[in-house]
């Protein structure tokens, strides 16, 4: 029974799982500010009269936190069953969520997608992210108020509008990124523009005396820019009928555009490449985590867009087909670069974990 399942979980463990969620998935998908998450937990934890949507949100946050804490908490081997258990609790709590048209439904569906992703069910995660996108559009999250622009003075905007903007940006980005990762077309409609980001929605200074769990505009602006690149990579490279030379030209053009966005950021620390210990001595953990999420995203995109060079060069080396020397040279250069990026990703993760 659900009640018995929850009775065996302490408030201390619940707070550890919430912290794990905030330290990880809160960074690329900032649906809430940290205060709202802790307020939700206080009002909802082991409270059978709490609204079912709130209970589902908390269960999903705890599920994601349990998955993310696998390598951090003592006795972490027990956190994966916890992750699955909380995910199942959320499903049982809101079984009709897929037919509900509300902001709460969007957040629940997005967190279901992230949770399923962490549990290794990519097909289910892709399904949930598509549902989150459809409900977002159905309730008009994608529609911006007249006169709002990325650099507009929006300090007087209502809290509800800021929340709606943050949720839409998170949904649009996650659906674009995740559909690309699983090799499927994005379910975002082609006529839906890149989200306008309101600076007030993405400038949360942090929680508590140590200002933890910040939300920063520039970090999310880069993510949205990269998310738009995901859609273009899929349509212009992997779903086109262009000839090989045209595809290779598009690869190099997209690569240059991504580089320009990445290296012209107003916060140079986000595009740093040094992973040696001395590079971190003057950085707080918030900044290191933001840097990790952006750096790994950038390298992953570079790896995927140069993969055609690797594939076609391998094909030439394993077939009697002859290609013009200039084309062969170009393919080899792109293939070598793709391998270098793969090595960079491995070194980045290994050294940072150490």
PDB file of N, CA and C in Angstrom, residues 2 9 17 24 30 34 52 77 79 88 108 129 144 181-182 209 213 219 224 245 254 257 307 310 313 321 323 342 347:
ATOM      1  N   UNK A   2       0.340   2.337  -0.620  1.00  0.00           N
ATOM      2  CA  UNK A   2       1.115   3.567  -0.716  1.00  0.00           C
ATOM      3  C   UNK A   2       1.479   4.111   0.663  1.00  0.00           C
ATOM      4  N   UNK A   9       9.914   5.693   4.971  1.00  0.00           N
ATOM      5  CA  UNK A   9      10.873   6.671   4.456  1.00  0.00           C
ATOM      6  C   UNK A   9      10.885   7.880   5.370  1.00  0.00           C
ATOM      7  N   UNK A  17      16.914  13.447  -0.918  1.00  0.00           N
ATOM      8  CA  UNK A  17      16.522  13.211  -2.307  1.00  0.00           C
ATOM      9  C   UNK A  17      16.123  14.507  -3.006  1.00  0.00           C
ATOM     10  N   UNK A  24      20.989  18.517  -9.441  1.00  0.00           N
ATOM     11  CA  UNK A  24      21.187  17.918 -10.766  1.00  0.00           C
ATOM     12  C   UNK A  24      20.148  18.438 -11.759  1.00  0.00           C
ATOM     13  N   UNK A  30      14.686  24.020 -14.917  1.00  0.00           N
ATOM     14  CA  UNK A  30      14.310  24.766 -13.695  1.00  0.00           C
ATOM     15  C   UNK A  30      12.822  25.079 -13.629  1.00  0.00           C
ATOM     16  N   UNK A  34      13.911  26.926  -5.654  1.00  0.00           N
ATOM     17  CA  UNK A  34      14.126  25.958  -4.576  1.00  0.00           C
ATOM     18  C   UNK A  34      13.118  26.113  -3.444  1.00  0.00           C
ATOM     19  N   UNK A  52      -3.853  15.891  -5.204  1.00  0.00           N
ATOM     20  CA  UNK A  52      -3.171  14.760  -5.841  1.00  0.00           C
ATOM     21  C   UNK A  52      -2.077  15.216  -6.806  1.00  0.00           C
ATOM     22  N   UNK A  77      22.751   1.796  -3.174  1.00  0.00           N
ATOM     23  CA  UNK A  77      22.157   0.736  -3.990  1.00  0.00           C
ATOM     24  C   UNK A  77      20.649   0.645  -3.777  1.00  0.00           C
ATOM     25  N   UNK A  79      18.691   3.216  -3.630  1.00  0.00           N
ATOM     26  CA  UNK A  79      17.991   4.378  -4.170  1.00  0.00           C
ATOM     27  C   UNK A  79      17.317   4.084  -5.501  1.00  0.00           C
ATOM     28  N   UNK A  88       6.240   4.965  -9.735  1.00  0.00           N
ATOM     29  CA  UNK A  88       4.979   4.209  -9.769  1.00  0.00           C
ATOM     30  C   UNK A  88       3.904   4.869  -8.910  1.00  0.00           C
ATOM     31  N   UNK A 108       3.896  17.823 -14.366  1.00  0.00           N
ATOM     32  CA  UNK A 108       3.908  16.401 -14.014  1.00  0.00           C
ATOM     33  C   UNK A 108       4.417  15.572 -15.192  1.00  0.00           C
ATOM     34  N   UNK A 129       7.480  13.295 -22.871  1.00  0.00           N
ATOM     35  CA  UNK A 129       7.914  14.633 -23.277  1.00  0.00           C
ATOM     36  C   UNK A 129       7.026  15.168 -24.398  1.00  0.00           C
ATOM     37  N   UNK A 144       3.239  34.239 -26.356  1.00  0.00           N
ATOM     38  CA  UNK A 144       3.867  35.279 -25.562  1.00  0.00           C
ATOM     39  C   UNK A 144       2.987  36.524 -25.555  1.00  0.00           C
ATOM     40  N   UNK A 181      18.095  13.111 -28.991  1.00  0.00           N
ATOM     41  CA  UNK A 181      18.918  12.054 -28.379  1.00  0.00           C
ATOM     42  C   UNK A 181      18.422  10.663 -28.749  1.00  0.00           C
ATOM     43  N   UNK A 182      17.109  10.470 -28.806  1.00  0.00           N
ATOM     44  CA  UNK A 182      16.579   9.137 -29.084  1.00  0.00           C
ATOM     45  C   UNK A 182      16.393   8.892 -30.583  1.00  0.00           C
ATOM     46  N   UNK A 209      21.521  30.689   3.101  1.00  0.00           N
ATOM     47  CA  UNK A 209      22.677  31.559   3.289  1.00  0.00           C
ATOM     48  C   UNK A 209      23.775  31.308   2.265  1.00  0.00           C
ATOM     49  N   UNK A 213      21.393  26.265  -5.462  1.00  0.00           N
ATOM     50  CA  UNK A 213      20.331  25.951  -6.424  1.00  0.00           C
ATOM     51  C   UNK A 213      19.870  27.195  -7.186  1.00  0.00           C
ATOM     52  N   UNK A 219      22.818  30.605 -18.640  1.00  0.00           N
ATOM     53  CA  UNK A 219      22.883  29.150 -18.770  1.00  0.00           C
ATOM     54  C   UNK A 219      21.715  28.616 -19.592  1.00  0.00           C
ATOM     55  N   UNK A 224      18.692  26.865 -24.692  1.00  0.00           N
ATOM     56  CA  UNK A 224      17.650  27.083 -25.698  1.00  0.00           C
ATOM     57  C   UNK A 224      18.273  27.202 -27.086  1.00  0.00           C
ATOM     58  N   UNK A 245      28.167  16.181 -50.366  1.00  0.00           N
ATOM     59  CA  UNK A 245      28.899  17.428 -50.199  1.00  0.00           C
ATOM     60  C   UNK A 245      28.030  18.506 -49.543  1.00  0.00           C
ATOM     61  N   UNK A 254      26.740  24.477 -39.307  1.00  0.00           N
ATOM     62  CA  UNK A 254      26.128  24.334 -37.992  1.00  0.00           C
ATOM     63  C   UNK A 254      27.178  24.338 -36.886  1.00  0.00           C
ATOM     64  N   UNK A 257      28.214  27.841 -36.208  1.00  0.00           N
ATOM     65  CA  UNK A 257      27.165  28.592 -35.516  1.00  0.00           C
ATOM     66  C   UNK A 257      27.128  28.232 -34.026  1.00  0.00           C
ATOM     67  N   UNK A 307      29.317  13.194 -36.843  1.00  0.00           N
ATOM     68  CA  UNK A 307      29.223  11.750 -37.044  1.00  0.00           C
ATOM     69  C   UNK A 307      29.124  11.355 -38.523  1.00  0.00           C
ATOM     70  N   UNK A 310      32.519  10.654 -39.843  1.00  0.00           N
ATOM     71  CA  UNK A 310      33.052   9.391 -39.335  1.00  0.00           C
ATOM     72  C   UNK A 310      32.462   8.208 -40.097  1.00  0.00           C
ATOM     73  N   UNK A 313      33.626   8.184 -43.884  1.00  0.00           N
ATOM     74  CA  UNK A 313      35.054   7.864 -44.006  1.00  0.00           C
ATOM     75  C   UNK A 313      35.286   6.385 -43.718  1.00  0.00           C
ATOM     76  N   UNK A 321      34.907   1.523 -53.162  1.00  0.00           N
ATOM     77  CA  UNK A 321      34.524   2.812 -53.727  1.00  0.00           C
ATOM     78  C   UNK A 321      35.701   3.784 -53.705  1.00  0.00           C
ATOM     79  N   UNK A 323      36.870   7.750 -54.064  1.00  0.00           N
ATOM     80  CA  UNK A 323      36.361   9.111 -53.951  1.00  0.00           C
ATOM     81  C   UNK A 323      37.464  10.087 -54.327  1.00  0.00           C
ATOM     82  N   UNK A 342      34.877  12.800 -29.008  1.00  0.00           N
ATOM     83  CA  UNK A 342      34.485  11.644 -28.177  1.00  0.00           C
ATOM     84  C   UNK A 342      35.476  11.449 -27.031  1.00  0.00           C
ATOM     85  N   UNK A 347      37.216  12.200 -21.249  1.00  0.00           N
ATOM     86  CA  UNK A 347      38.143  12.826 -20.298  1.00  0.00           C
ATOM     87  C   UNK A 347      37.425  13.812 -19.387  1.00  0.00           C
TER      88      UNK A 347
END
